[in-house]
Short mmCIF file of N, CA and C in Angstrom, two decimals:
data_model
loop_
_atom_site.label_atom_id
_atom_site.label_comp_id
_atom_site.label_asym_id
_atom_site.label_seq_id
_atom_site.Cartn_x
_atom_site.Cartn_y
_atom_site.Cartn_z
N UNK A 1 -49.52 -12.55 -21.10
CA UNK A 1 -49.26 -11.28 -21.73
C UNK A 1 -48.19 -11.48 -22.80
N UNK A 2 -48.46 -11.09 -24.05
CA UNK A 2 -47.47 -11.31 -25.10
C UNK A 2 -46.26 -10.40 -24.89
N UNK A 3 -45.11 -10.98 -25.18
CA UNK A 3 -43.89 -10.18 -25.02
C UNK A 3 -43.67 -9.31 -26.24
N UNK A 4 -42.96 -8.25 -26.02
CA UNK A 4 -42.67 -7.31 -27.10
C UNK A 4 -41.73 -8.00 -28.09
N UNK A 5 -41.99 -7.88 -29.40
CA UNK A 5 -41.10 -8.55 -30.35
C UNK A 5 -39.70 -7.96 -30.26
N UNK A 6 -38.72 -8.82 -30.39
CA UNK A 6 -37.32 -8.39 -30.32
C UNK A 6 -36.99 -7.51 -31.52
N UNK A 7 -36.17 -6.52 -31.25
CA UNK A 7 -35.72 -5.64 -32.35
C UNK A 7 -34.82 -6.45 -33.27
N UNK A 8 -34.86 -6.15 -34.56
CA UNK A 8 -34.00 -6.89 -35.47
C UNK A 8 -32.52 -6.64 -35.15
N UNK A 9 -31.73 -7.63 -35.36
CA UNK A 9 -30.30 -7.52 -35.11
C UNK A 9 -29.66 -6.86 -36.33
N UNK A 10 -29.14 -5.65 -36.12
CA UNK A 10 -28.53 -4.93 -37.24
C UNK A 10 -27.26 -4.22 -36.77
N UNK A 11 -26.40 -3.90 -37.70
CA UNK A 11 -25.21 -3.13 -37.38
C UNK A 11 -25.58 -1.69 -37.04
N UNK A 12 -26.69 -1.19 -37.59
CA UNK A 12 -27.12 0.17 -37.24
C UNK A 12 -27.35 0.30 -35.73
N UNK A 13 -27.89 -0.76 -35.12
CA UNK A 13 -28.10 -0.75 -33.67
C UNK A 13 -26.77 -0.69 -32.94
N UNK A 14 -25.78 -1.38 -33.44
CA UNK A 14 -24.43 -1.34 -32.84
C UNK A 14 -23.84 0.05 -33.01
N UNK A 15 -23.90 0.59 -34.22
CA UNK A 15 -23.30 1.89 -34.51
C UNK A 15 -23.92 3.04 -33.70
N UNK A 16 -25.15 2.87 -33.25
CA UNK A 16 -25.83 3.92 -32.50
C UNK A 16 -25.73 3.72 -30.99
N UNK A 17 -25.09 2.65 -30.54
CA UNK A 17 -25.00 2.35 -29.11
C UNK A 17 -23.93 3.23 -28.44
N UNK A 18 -24.21 3.74 -27.25
CA UNK A 18 -23.23 4.60 -26.58
C UNK A 18 -21.89 3.92 -26.37
N UNK A 19 -21.89 2.66 -25.97
CA UNK A 19 -20.62 1.96 -25.74
C UNK A 19 -19.77 1.90 -27.00
N UNK A 20 -20.40 1.60 -28.12
CA UNK A 20 -19.68 1.55 -29.39
C UNK A 20 -19.10 2.93 -29.73
N UNK A 21 -19.92 3.96 -29.56
CA UNK A 21 -19.47 5.31 -29.89
C UNK A 21 -18.34 5.77 -28.97
N UNK A 22 -18.41 5.43 -27.69
CA UNK A 22 -17.31 5.76 -26.77
C UNK A 22 -16.03 5.04 -27.17
N UNK A 23 -16.15 3.76 -27.53
CA UNK A 23 -14.98 2.99 -27.95
C UNK A 23 -14.36 3.59 -29.22
N UNK A 24 -15.21 3.94 -30.17
CA UNK A 24 -14.71 4.54 -31.41
C UNK A 24 -14.02 5.88 -31.13
N UNK A 25 -14.62 6.69 -30.26
CA UNK A 25 -14.01 7.98 -29.94
C UNK A 25 -12.69 7.78 -29.21
N UNK A 26 -12.60 6.76 -28.37
CA UNK A 26 -11.32 6.43 -27.72
C UNK A 26 -10.27 6.08 -28.77
N UNK A 27 -10.64 5.29 -29.76
CA UNK A 27 -9.70 4.94 -30.84
C UNK A 27 -9.26 6.20 -31.58
N UNK A 28 -10.20 7.07 -31.88
CA UNK A 28 -9.90 8.31 -32.59
C UNK A 28 -9.02 9.21 -31.74
N UNK A 29 -9.34 9.33 -30.45
CA UNK A 29 -8.56 10.18 -29.55
C UNK A 29 -7.12 9.69 -29.45
N UNK A 30 -6.92 8.40 -29.31
CA UNK A 30 -5.56 7.86 -29.22
C UNK A 30 -4.83 8.08 -30.54
N UNK A 31 -5.51 7.87 -31.65
CA UNK A 31 -4.89 8.07 -32.96
C UNK A 31 -4.43 9.52 -33.14
N UNK A 32 -5.29 10.46 -32.78
CA UNK A 32 -4.93 11.88 -32.90
C UNK A 32 -3.78 12.21 -31.96
N UNK A 33 -3.82 11.72 -30.73
CA UNK A 33 -2.74 11.95 -29.77
C UNK A 33 -1.42 11.42 -30.33
N UNK A 34 -1.43 10.20 -30.81
CA UNK A 34 -0.20 9.58 -31.33
C UNK A 34 0.33 10.34 -32.54
N UNK A 35 -0.56 10.82 -33.38
CA UNK A 35 -0.15 11.59 -34.56
C UNK A 35 0.49 12.91 -34.15
N UNK A 36 -0.15 13.64 -33.26
CA UNK A 36 0.37 14.94 -32.83
C UNK A 36 1.65 14.80 -32.00
N UNK A 37 1.78 13.71 -31.27
CA UNK A 37 2.89 13.54 -30.33
C UNK A 37 3.93 12.53 -30.80
N UNK A 38 3.89 12.15 -32.09
CA UNK A 38 4.78 11.08 -32.57
C UNK A 38 6.25 11.39 -32.37
N UNK A 39 6.65 12.65 -32.42
CA UNK A 39 8.06 13.01 -32.23
C UNK A 39 8.54 12.70 -30.81
N UNK A 40 7.61 12.51 -29.87
CA UNK A 40 7.97 12.32 -28.47
C UNK A 40 7.94 10.86 -28.04
N UNK A 41 7.37 9.99 -28.87
CA UNK A 41 7.30 8.56 -28.59
C UNK A 41 6.70 8.27 -27.20
N UNK A 42 5.58 8.92 -26.91
CA UNK A 42 4.85 8.67 -25.66
C UNK A 42 3.40 8.32 -25.97
N UNK A 43 2.86 7.41 -25.20
CA UNK A 43 1.43 7.08 -25.31
C UNK A 43 0.64 8.01 -24.40
N UNK A 44 -0.67 8.08 -24.57
CA UNK A 44 -1.47 8.90 -23.65
C UNK A 44 -1.30 8.50 -22.18
N UNK A 45 -1.20 7.21 -21.89
CA UNK A 45 -1.04 6.76 -20.50
C UNK A 45 0.34 7.14 -19.98
N UNK A 46 1.36 7.02 -20.81
CA UNK A 46 2.70 7.44 -20.37
C UNK A 46 2.71 8.93 -20.08
N UNK A 47 2.05 9.71 -20.91
CA UNK A 47 1.96 11.15 -20.68
C UNK A 47 1.26 11.43 -19.35
N UNK A 48 0.12 10.78 -19.11
CA UNK A 48 -0.61 10.99 -17.86
C UNK A 48 0.24 10.60 -16.66
N UNK A 49 0.99 9.52 -16.78
CA UNK A 49 1.87 9.09 -15.68
C UNK A 49 2.95 10.13 -15.43
N UNK A 50 3.54 10.67 -16.48
CA UNK A 50 4.56 11.71 -16.30
C UNK A 50 3.99 12.94 -15.62
N UNK A 51 2.80 13.35 -16.03
CA UNK A 51 2.16 14.52 -15.41
C UNK A 51 1.92 14.24 -13.92
N UNK A 52 1.41 13.06 -13.60
CA UNK A 52 1.13 12.72 -12.20
C UNK A 52 2.41 12.65 -11.37
N UNK A 53 3.47 12.10 -11.93
CA UNK A 53 4.74 12.02 -11.20
C UNK A 53 5.33 13.41 -11.04
N UNK A 54 5.20 14.24 -12.05
CA UNK A 54 5.66 15.63 -11.95
C UNK A 54 4.89 16.37 -10.86
N UNK A 55 3.58 16.18 -10.85
CA UNK A 55 2.71 16.87 -9.90
C UNK A 55 2.89 16.34 -8.47
N UNK A 56 3.20 15.05 -8.35
CA UNK A 56 3.32 14.40 -7.05
C UNK A 56 4.63 13.61 -6.97
N UNK A 57 5.77 14.30 -6.93
CA UNK A 57 7.05 13.58 -6.86
C UNK A 57 7.10 12.67 -5.64
N UNK A 58 7.60 11.47 -5.84
CA UNK A 58 7.67 10.50 -4.75
C UNK A 58 6.43 9.65 -4.62
N UNK A 59 5.54 9.72 -5.58
CA UNK A 59 4.34 8.87 -5.58
C UNK A 59 4.78 7.43 -5.86
N UNK A 60 4.09 6.47 -5.26
CA UNK A 60 4.39 5.07 -5.55
C UNK A 60 3.43 4.57 -6.63
N UNK A 61 3.71 3.40 -7.17
CA UNK A 61 2.94 2.89 -8.30
C UNK A 61 1.47 2.65 -7.96
N UNK A 62 1.19 2.20 -6.75
CA UNK A 62 -0.21 1.95 -6.37
C UNK A 62 -1.00 3.25 -6.36
N UNK A 63 -0.42 4.28 -5.79
CA UNK A 63 -1.11 5.57 -5.75
C UNK A 63 -1.17 6.20 -7.15
N UNK A 64 -0.12 6.01 -7.94
CA UNK A 64 -0.14 6.50 -9.32
C UNK A 64 -1.30 5.86 -10.08
N UNK A 65 -1.50 4.58 -9.88
CA UNK A 65 -2.61 3.87 -10.52
C UNK A 65 -3.95 4.51 -10.16
N UNK A 66 -4.12 4.87 -8.88
CA UNK A 66 -5.37 5.49 -8.44
C UNK A 66 -5.52 6.90 -9.00
N UNK A 67 -4.41 7.64 -9.10
CA UNK A 67 -4.46 9.03 -9.56
C UNK A 67 -4.81 9.12 -11.04
N UNK A 68 -4.31 8.19 -11.84
CA UNK A 68 -4.60 8.25 -13.28
C UNK A 68 -5.67 7.24 -13.70
N UNK A 69 -6.24 6.51 -12.72
CA UNK A 69 -7.29 5.52 -12.98
C UNK A 69 -6.85 4.51 -14.04
N UNK A 70 -5.71 3.87 -13.76
CA UNK A 70 -5.17 2.89 -14.70
C UNK A 70 -4.84 1.62 -13.93
N UNK A 71 -5.14 0.49 -14.51
CA UNK A 71 -4.93 -0.81 -13.89
C UNK A 71 -3.50 -0.97 -13.38
N UNK A 72 -3.37 -1.31 -12.10
CA UNK A 72 -2.06 -1.41 -11.44
C UNK A 72 -1.14 -2.42 -12.12
N UNK A 73 -1.66 -3.55 -12.51
CA UNK A 73 -0.80 -4.58 -13.12
C UNK A 73 -0.27 -4.12 -14.47
N UNK A 74 -1.06 -3.42 -15.24
CA UNK A 74 -0.61 -2.91 -16.55
C UNK A 74 0.31 -1.71 -16.38
N UNK A 75 0.10 -0.95 -15.31
CA UNK A 75 0.91 0.24 -15.08
C UNK A 75 2.38 -0.11 -14.88
N UNK A 76 2.65 -1.30 -14.38
CA UNK A 76 4.05 -1.72 -14.20
C UNK A 76 4.85 -1.63 -15.48
N UNK A 77 4.27 -2.06 -16.60
CA UNK A 77 5.00 -1.99 -17.87
C UNK A 77 5.15 -0.54 -18.35
N UNK A 78 4.17 0.30 -18.03
CA UNK A 78 4.27 1.73 -18.37
C UNK A 78 5.43 2.35 -17.62
N UNK A 79 5.54 2.05 -16.33
CA UNK A 79 6.63 2.57 -15.51
C UNK A 79 7.97 2.06 -16.03
N UNK A 80 8.04 0.78 -16.37
CA UNK A 80 9.29 0.21 -16.90
C UNK A 80 9.71 0.92 -18.18
N UNK A 81 8.76 1.19 -19.07
CA UNK A 81 9.09 1.88 -20.33
C UNK A 81 9.59 3.30 -20.07
N UNK A 82 8.92 4.01 -19.15
CA UNK A 82 9.34 5.37 -18.84
C UNK A 82 10.73 5.38 -18.20
N UNK A 83 11.01 4.38 -17.38
CA UNK A 83 12.33 4.28 -16.76
C UNK A 83 13.38 3.93 -17.82
N UNK A 84 13.06 3.02 -18.73
CA UNK A 84 13.99 2.64 -19.79
C UNK A 84 14.31 3.82 -20.71
N UNK A 85 13.34 4.72 -20.89
CA UNK A 85 13.56 5.92 -21.71
C UNK A 85 14.34 6.99 -20.96
N UNK A 86 14.55 6.77 -19.66
CA UNK A 86 15.28 7.73 -18.85
C UNK A 86 14.45 8.90 -18.35
N UNK A 87 13.12 8.75 -18.35
CA UNK A 87 12.23 9.85 -17.96
C UNK A 87 11.87 9.83 -16.47
N UNK A 88 11.97 8.66 -15.85
CA UNK A 88 11.68 8.56 -14.43
C UNK A 88 12.74 7.70 -13.76
N UNK A 89 12.81 7.84 -12.45
CA UNK A 89 13.64 6.94 -11.66
C UNK A 89 12.84 6.45 -10.48
N UNK A 90 13.18 5.24 -10.04
CA UNK A 90 12.53 4.65 -8.87
C UNK A 90 13.54 4.64 -7.73
N UNK A 91 13.10 5.17 -6.60
CA UNK A 91 13.95 5.19 -5.41
C UNK A 91 13.23 4.48 -4.28
N UNK A 92 13.94 3.69 -3.48
CA UNK A 92 13.26 3.01 -2.36
C UNK A 92 12.73 4.02 -1.34
N UNK A 93 11.56 3.73 -0.79
CA UNK A 93 10.98 4.58 0.26
C UNK A 93 11.82 4.41 1.52
N UNK A 94 12.11 5.51 2.20
CA UNK A 94 12.95 5.41 3.41
C UNK A 94 12.34 4.50 4.49
N UNK A 95 11.01 4.52 4.64
CA UNK A 95 10.36 3.74 5.69
C UNK A 95 10.13 2.27 5.31
N UNK A 96 10.13 1.99 4.01
CA UNK A 96 9.93 0.61 3.53
C UNK A 96 10.61 0.48 2.19
N UNK A 97 11.80 -0.07 2.17
CA UNK A 97 12.61 -0.12 0.96
C UNK A 97 12.00 -0.98 -0.15
N UNK A 98 10.98 -1.76 0.18
CA UNK A 98 10.30 -2.56 -0.85
C UNK A 98 9.44 -1.68 -1.75
N UNK A 99 9.00 -0.54 -1.21
CA UNK A 99 8.16 0.39 -1.98
C UNK A 99 9.08 1.31 -2.76
N UNK A 100 8.82 1.41 -4.06
CA UNK A 100 9.63 2.29 -4.92
C UNK A 100 8.86 3.58 -5.19
N UNK A 101 9.52 4.69 -4.92
CA UNK A 101 8.93 6.01 -5.14
C UNK A 101 9.40 6.54 -6.49
N UNK A 102 8.49 7.17 -7.21
CA UNK A 102 8.76 7.60 -8.57
C UNK A 102 9.06 9.09 -8.63
N UNK A 103 10.09 9.42 -9.40
CA UNK A 103 10.51 10.81 -9.59
C UNK A 103 10.86 11.02 -11.06
N UNK A 104 10.57 12.22 -11.57
CA UNK A 104 11.00 12.57 -12.92
C UNK A 104 12.50 12.82 -12.92
N UNK A 105 13.14 12.45 -14.01
CA UNK A 105 14.53 12.83 -14.23
C UNK A 105 14.53 14.18 -14.94
N UNK A 106 15.70 14.74 -15.16
CA UNK A 106 15.77 16.01 -15.90
C UNK A 106 15.20 15.83 -17.31
N UNK A 107 15.53 14.71 -17.96
CA UNK A 107 15.00 14.50 -19.31
C UNK A 107 13.50 14.24 -19.28
N UNK A 108 12.99 13.65 -18.21
CA UNK A 108 11.54 13.47 -18.07
C UNK A 108 10.83 14.81 -17.93
N UNK A 109 11.41 15.70 -17.15
CA UNK A 109 10.84 17.05 -17.02
C UNK A 109 10.89 17.81 -18.32
N UNK A 110 12.00 17.63 -19.06
CA UNK A 110 12.15 18.34 -20.34
C UNK A 110 11.14 17.84 -21.37
N UNK A 111 10.97 16.52 -21.47
CA UNK A 111 10.01 16.01 -22.47
C UNK A 111 8.59 16.42 -22.09
N UNK A 112 8.32 16.45 -20.82
CA UNK A 112 6.98 16.87 -20.38
C UNK A 112 6.72 18.31 -20.78
N UNK A 113 7.69 19.19 -20.59
CA UNK A 113 7.53 20.59 -21.01
C UNK A 113 7.40 20.68 -22.53
N UNK A 114 8.21 19.92 -23.25
CA UNK A 114 8.23 20.00 -24.71
C UNK A 114 6.98 19.44 -25.38
N UNK A 115 6.36 18.44 -24.76
CA UNK A 115 5.21 17.78 -25.39
C UNK A 115 3.91 18.55 -25.21
N UNK A 116 3.85 19.47 -24.25
CA UNK A 116 2.60 20.16 -23.93
C UNK A 116 1.92 20.77 -25.17
N UNK A 117 2.62 21.52 -26.03
CA UNK A 117 1.93 22.08 -27.20
C UNK A 117 1.31 21.01 -28.11
N UNK A 118 2.00 19.88 -28.26
CA UNK A 118 1.46 18.80 -29.10
C UNK A 118 0.22 18.18 -28.46
N UNK A 119 0.23 18.01 -27.15
CA UNK A 119 -0.93 17.47 -26.44
C UNK A 119 -2.11 18.44 -26.58
N UNK A 120 -1.84 19.72 -26.43
CA UNK A 120 -2.91 20.71 -26.58
C UNK A 120 -3.49 20.71 -27.99
N UNK A 121 -2.63 20.54 -29.00
CA UNK A 121 -3.13 20.44 -30.38
C UNK A 121 -4.01 19.20 -30.54
N UNK A 122 -3.58 18.10 -29.95
CA UNK A 122 -4.36 16.86 -30.05
C UNK A 122 -5.73 17.04 -29.40
N UNK A 123 -5.76 17.62 -28.21
CA UNK A 123 -7.03 17.83 -27.52
C UNK A 123 -7.95 18.72 -28.35
N UNK A 124 -7.39 19.78 -28.92
CA UNK A 124 -8.20 20.69 -29.74
C UNK A 124 -8.73 19.98 -30.99
N UNK A 125 -7.89 19.16 -31.62
CA UNK A 125 -8.32 18.44 -32.83
C UNK A 125 -9.47 17.49 -32.56
N UNK A 126 -9.49 16.89 -31.39
CA UNK A 126 -10.57 15.94 -31.06
C UNK A 126 -11.93 16.63 -31.08
N UNK A 127 -11.97 17.88 -30.67
CA UNK A 127 -13.23 18.61 -30.59
C UNK A 127 -13.46 19.56 -31.76
N UNK A 128 -12.45 19.75 -32.59
CA UNK A 128 -12.48 20.73 -33.68
C UNK A 128 -13.70 20.63 -34.59
N UNK A 129 -14.17 19.45 -34.93
CA UNK A 129 -15.33 19.40 -35.84
C UNK A 129 -16.61 19.99 -35.26
N UNK A 130 -16.66 20.17 -33.94
CA UNK A 130 -17.87 20.69 -33.30
C UNK A 130 -17.84 22.21 -33.21
N UNK A 131 -19.01 22.80 -33.16
CA UNK A 131 -19.12 24.24 -32.91
C UNK A 131 -18.70 24.49 -31.47
N UNK A 132 -18.17 25.69 -31.17
CA UNK A 132 -17.72 25.98 -29.80
C UNK A 132 -18.76 25.67 -28.72
N UNK A 133 -20.02 26.01 -28.94
CA UNK A 133 -21.05 25.73 -27.92
C UNK A 133 -21.24 24.22 -27.74
N UNK A 134 -21.13 23.47 -28.85
CA UNK A 134 -21.28 22.02 -28.77
C UNK A 134 -20.07 21.39 -28.05
N UNK A 135 -18.87 21.95 -28.26
CA UNK A 135 -17.67 21.46 -27.55
C UNK A 135 -17.88 21.60 -26.05
N UNK A 136 -18.34 22.77 -25.65
CA UNK A 136 -18.56 23.04 -24.22
C UNK A 136 -19.62 22.09 -23.66
N UNK A 137 -20.71 21.91 -24.40
CA UNK A 137 -21.79 21.02 -23.95
C UNK A 137 -21.29 19.58 -23.85
N UNK A 138 -20.56 19.12 -24.87
CA UNK A 138 -20.04 17.76 -24.85
C UNK A 138 -19.11 17.56 -23.66
N UNK A 139 -18.21 18.49 -23.43
CA UNK A 139 -17.27 18.35 -22.32
C UNK A 139 -18.01 18.32 -20.98
N UNK A 140 -19.01 19.15 -20.84
CA UNK A 140 -19.80 19.14 -19.61
C UNK A 140 -20.49 17.81 -19.38
N UNK A 141 -21.06 17.26 -20.45
CA UNK A 141 -21.75 15.98 -20.35
C UNK A 141 -20.77 14.83 -20.10
N UNK A 142 -19.60 14.87 -20.74
CA UNK A 142 -18.60 13.81 -20.52
C UNK A 142 -18.10 13.82 -19.08
N UNK A 143 -17.81 15.00 -18.55
CA UNK A 143 -17.37 15.11 -17.16
C UNK A 143 -18.45 14.54 -16.24
N UNK A 144 -19.69 14.88 -16.51
CA UNK A 144 -20.79 14.40 -15.69
C UNK A 144 -20.93 12.88 -15.78
N UNK A 145 -20.89 12.33 -17.00
CA UNK A 145 -21.01 10.89 -17.19
C UNK A 145 -19.89 10.12 -16.51
N UNK A 146 -18.67 10.60 -16.68
CA UNK A 146 -17.52 9.92 -16.08
C UNK A 146 -17.63 9.97 -14.56
N UNK A 147 -17.99 11.12 -14.02
CA UNK A 147 -18.11 11.25 -12.58
C UNK A 147 -19.22 10.34 -12.03
N UNK A 148 -20.37 10.36 -12.66
CA UNK A 148 -21.50 9.57 -12.17
C UNK A 148 -21.29 8.06 -12.34
N UNK A 149 -20.45 7.68 -13.30
CA UNK A 149 -20.20 6.26 -13.54
C UNK A 149 -18.84 5.80 -13.02
N UNK A 150 -18.16 6.62 -12.24
CA UNK A 150 -16.82 6.28 -11.75
C UNK A 150 -16.77 4.91 -11.08
N UNK A 151 -17.74 4.62 -10.24
CA UNK A 151 -17.72 3.36 -9.49
C UNK A 151 -17.94 2.14 -10.38
N UNK A 152 -18.47 2.34 -11.59
CA UNK A 152 -18.68 1.22 -12.51
C UNK A 152 -17.39 0.83 -13.23
N UNK A 153 -16.37 1.67 -13.12
CA UNK A 153 -15.11 1.41 -13.81
C UNK A 153 -14.36 0.26 -13.16
N UNK A 154 -13.60 -0.48 -13.96
CA UNK A 154 -12.71 -1.51 -13.42
C UNK A 154 -11.64 -0.86 -12.55
N UNK A 155 -11.29 0.38 -12.86
CA UNK A 155 -10.30 1.12 -12.09
C UNK A 155 -10.86 2.52 -11.81
N UNK A 156 -11.68 2.65 -10.77
CA UNK A 156 -12.25 3.96 -10.47
C UNK A 156 -11.16 4.98 -10.13
N UNK A 157 -11.41 6.21 -10.50
CA UNK A 157 -10.50 7.29 -10.15
C UNK A 157 -10.55 7.48 -8.64
N UNK A 158 -9.39 7.45 -8.02
CA UNK A 158 -9.28 7.60 -6.57
C UNK A 158 -8.19 8.60 -6.21
N UNK A 159 -8.11 9.69 -6.94
CA UNK A 159 -7.03 10.66 -6.75
C UNK A 159 -6.98 11.19 -5.34
N UNK A 160 -8.12 11.59 -4.78
CA UNK A 160 -8.12 12.18 -3.44
C UNK A 160 -7.62 11.18 -2.41
N UNK A 161 -8.13 9.95 -2.48
CA UNK A 161 -7.71 8.92 -1.52
C UNK A 161 -6.22 8.64 -1.63
N UNK A 162 -5.74 8.55 -2.85
CA UNK A 162 -4.32 8.24 -3.06
C UNK A 162 -3.44 9.36 -2.55
N UNK A 163 -3.81 10.59 -2.83
CA UNK A 163 -2.98 11.72 -2.47
C UNK A 163 -3.04 12.02 -0.98
N UNK A 164 -4.12 11.63 -0.34
CA UNK A 164 -4.24 11.84 1.10
C UNK A 164 -3.08 11.13 1.81
N UNK A 165 -2.69 9.96 1.32
CA UNK A 165 -1.60 9.19 1.92
C UNK A 165 -0.24 9.83 1.67
N UNK A 166 -0.15 10.67 0.66
CA UNK A 166 1.10 11.36 0.39
C UNK A 166 1.23 12.63 1.24
N UNK A 167 0.13 13.01 1.87
CA UNK A 167 0.15 14.24 2.66
C UNK A 167 0.08 15.46 1.78
N UNK A 168 -0.43 15.28 0.56
CA UNK A 168 -0.54 16.39 -0.40
C UNK A 168 -1.96 16.42 -0.92
N UNK A 169 -2.36 17.54 -1.44
CA UNK A 169 -3.65 17.62 -2.12
C UNK A 169 -3.39 17.79 -3.59
N UNK A 170 -4.33 17.36 -4.42
CA UNK A 170 -4.08 17.49 -5.83
C UNK A 170 -5.27 17.79 -6.56
#
């Protein structure tokens, strides 16, 4: 049985591929976030970490990694930067002093409150070119895709599992 001829190798095929488009949108999203939030000197991951620590004071780095779906080894440098900026502090866990529990400082809480309008502007700008109905449809499809493909991620979202160990729901 003759095989189907291979499609020609073109950049158009790359430009139309979902993976390429997701990567490009990630670049655009980070660029817009950094532009809107430049006065705060925070990256999107640092922002997510601050929100998670605010929401779950006393979370440890392993659980933080699961809550924000970010690689544990890379998260260490994010935590170090946030601590160096004075936004978080690490305190030893009473039951195991080797485990460091994360808490926002007063300045961490203040920057988190102050950055919210800029983050909201960034999120709105990412979807602004679309019509309102298309924004809603895109968001619904993205939520569905991320949820259905969670297990394919190098760092699957495990918020419920992580928070169960804290004795809190989130």
